[in-house]
Amino acid sequence: MNSSKKQADNDSRFVTEPEQDGSTVAPQPEWVLASKFQDMTGITKETVKQRKKSGVWKEGQQVAVIARRLYVNIKAADQWINDQLPQPRRA
């Protein structure tokens, strides 16, 4: 197996498991490369880097660097974004 194919397999983080009806699904990964996160959300890799650098996104929570590659935790990033939304005013 060539190294680029091996690396792509390692980065995919998709595991297919049979459902009860016998079909297979690829569950949503929890961590994705920052470039994939950009494709999914439009939030650029540079924005992710800046949020990490400024401490807005925490290492091990919203972001991680593994083997010099920047990953984003989709669920944690989505929760952070939801937390930034203005709360409705109560009368």
mmCIF file of C-alpha atoms in Angstrom, residues 4-91:
data_model
loop_
_atom_site.group_PDB
_atom_site.id
_atom_site.type_symbol
_atom_site.label_atom_id
_atom_site.label_comp_id
_atom_site.label_asym_id
_atom_site.label_seq_id
_atom_site.Cartn_x
_atom_site.Cartn_y
_atom_site.Cartn_z
ATOM 1 C CA SER A 4 -0.667 8.450 0.516
ATOM 2 C CA LYS A 5 -3.348 5.747 0.409
ATOM 3 C CA LYS A 6 -2.343 4.609 3.908
ATOM 4 C CA GLN A 7 -2.494 8.212 5.184
ATOM 5 C CA ALA A 8 -5.917 8.744 3.575
ATOM 6 C CA ASP A 9 -7.194 5.596 5.292
ATOM 7 C CA ASN A 10 -5.895 6.841 8.637
ATOM 8 C CA ASP A 11 -7.500 10.270 8.203
ATOM 9 C CA SER A 12 -10.945 9.087 7.184
ATOM 10 C CA ARG A 13 -11.999 7.861 10.652
ATOM 11 C CA PHE A 14 -15.099 6.269 9.119
ATOM 12 C CA VAL A 15 -16.164 2.881 10.369
ATOM 13 C CA THR A 16 -18.968 1.057 8.653
ATOM 14 C CA GLU A 17 -21.126 -1.149 10.797
ATOM 15 C CA PRO A 18 -24.099 -3.221 9.728
ATOM 16 C CA GLU A 19 -27.471 -1.910 10.847
ATOM 17 C CA GLN A 20 -30.166 -4.245 12.057
ATOM 18 C CA ASP A 21 -31.616 -4.543 8.553
ATOM 19 C CA GLY A 22 -28.208 -5.659 7.223
ATOM 20 C CA SER A 23 -27.302 -2.404 5.425
ATOM 21 C CA THR A 24 -24.164 -0.466 6.297
ATOM 22 C CA VAL A 25 -23.795 3.190 7.207
ATOM 23 C CA ALA A 26 -20.802 5.438 7.686
ATOM 24 C CA PRO A 27 -21.311 7.257 10.988
ATOM 25 C CA GLN A 28 -20.318 10.891 11.264
ATOM 26 C CA PRO A 29 -16.764 11.082 12.621
ATOM 27 C CA GLU A 30 -16.203 13.115 15.766
ATOM 28 C CA TRP A 31 -12.826 14.545 14.635
ATOM 29 C CA VAL A 32 -12.035 15.756 11.106
ATOM 30 C CA LEU A 33 -9.113 17.541 9.528
ATOM 31 C CA ALA A 34 -9.468 21.329 9.559
ATOM 32 C CA SER A 35 -9.632 21.282 5.746
ATOM 33 C CA LYS A 36 -12.621 18.889 5.861
ATOM 34 C CA PHE A 37 -14.215 21.069 8.560
ATOM 35 C CA GLN A 38 -13.836 24.028 6.190
ATOM 36 C CA ASP A 39 -15.572 22.068 3.412
ATOM 37 C CA MET A 40 -18.391 21.170 5.798
ATOM 38 C CA THR A 41 -18.935 24.552 7.462
ATOM 39 C CA GLY A 42 -17.140 27.288 5.546
ATOM 40 C CA ILE A 43 -15.034 28.102 8.630
ATOM 41 C CA THR A 44 -11.535 28.394 7.205
ATOM 42 C CA LYS A 45 -8.495 26.538 8.466
ATOM 43 C CA GLU A 46 -6.944 29.932 9.257
ATOM 44 C CA THR A 47 -9.935 30.819 11.453
ATOM 45 C CA VAL A 48 -9.572 27.495 13.267
ATOM 46 C CA LYS A 49 -5.844 28.187 13.779
ATOM 47 C CA GLN A 50 -6.583 31.680 15.101
ATOM 48 C CA ARG A 51 -9.246 30.421 17.516
ATOM 49 C CA LYS A 52 -6.750 27.844 18.798
ATOM 50 C CA LYS A 53 -3.911 30.375 19.077
ATOM 51 C CA SER A 54 -6.046 32.899 20.956
ATOM 52 C CA GLY A 55 -7.373 30.219 23.318
ATOM 53 C CA VAL A 56 -10.967 30.565 22.171
ATOM 54 C CA TRP A 57 -10.921 26.906 21.105
ATOM 55 C CA LYS A 58 -9.097 24.631 23.536
ATOM 56 C CA GLU A 59 -6.603 21.904 22.631
ATOM 57 C CA GLY A 60 -8.258 18.544 23.288
ATOM 58 C CA GLN A 61 -11.767 19.998 23.274
ATOM 59 C CA GLN A 62 -12.509 21.757 19.976
ATOM 60 C CA VAL A 63 -9.099 21.245 18.318
ATOM 61 C CA ALA A 64 -6.164 18.829 18.372
ATOM 62 C CA VAL A 65 -2.817 18.657 16.604
ATOM 63 C CA ILE A 66 -1.682 15.132 15.832
ATOM 64 C CA ALA A 67 1.368 14.440 13.683
ATOM 65 C CA ARG A 68 1.449 18.136 12.716
ATOM 66 C CA ARG A 69 -2.114 17.955 11.358
ATOM 67 C CA LEU A 70 -4.907 20.142 12.730
ATOM 68 C CA TYR A 71 -8.153 18.399 13.638
ATOM 69 C CA VAL A 72 -11.500 19.839 14.731
ATOM 70 C CA ASN A 73 -14.011 18.100 16.969
ATOM 71 C CA ILE A 74 -17.260 18.653 15.077
ATOM 72 C CA LYS A 75 -19.543 18.210 18.075
ATOM 73 C CA ALA A 76 -17.519 20.465 20.386
ATOM 74 C CA ALA A 77 -17.121 23.167 17.717
ATOM 75 C CA ASP A 78 -20.860 23.067 17.001
ATOM 76 C CA GLN A 79 -21.610 23.371 20.723
ATOM 77 C CA TRP A 80 -19.228 26.339 21.016
ATOM 78 C CA ILE A 81 -20.981 28.040 18.097
ATOM 79 C CA ASN A 82 -24.399 27.402 19.680
ATOM 80 C CA ASP A 83 -23.122 28.871 22.955
ATOM 81 C CA GLN A 84 -22.212 32.092 21.100
ATOM 82 C CA LEU A 85 -25.753 32.640 19.805
ATOM 83 C CA PRO A 86 -27.641 35.405 21.580
ATOM 84 C CA GLN A 87 -30.064 34.125 24.171
ATOM 85 C CA PRO A 88 -33.700 35.176 23.707
ATOM 86 C CA ARG A 89 -34.799 37.992 26.005
ATOM 87 C CA ARG A 90 -37.373 37.227 28.607
ATOM 88 C CA ALA A 91 -40.157 39.677 29.309
#
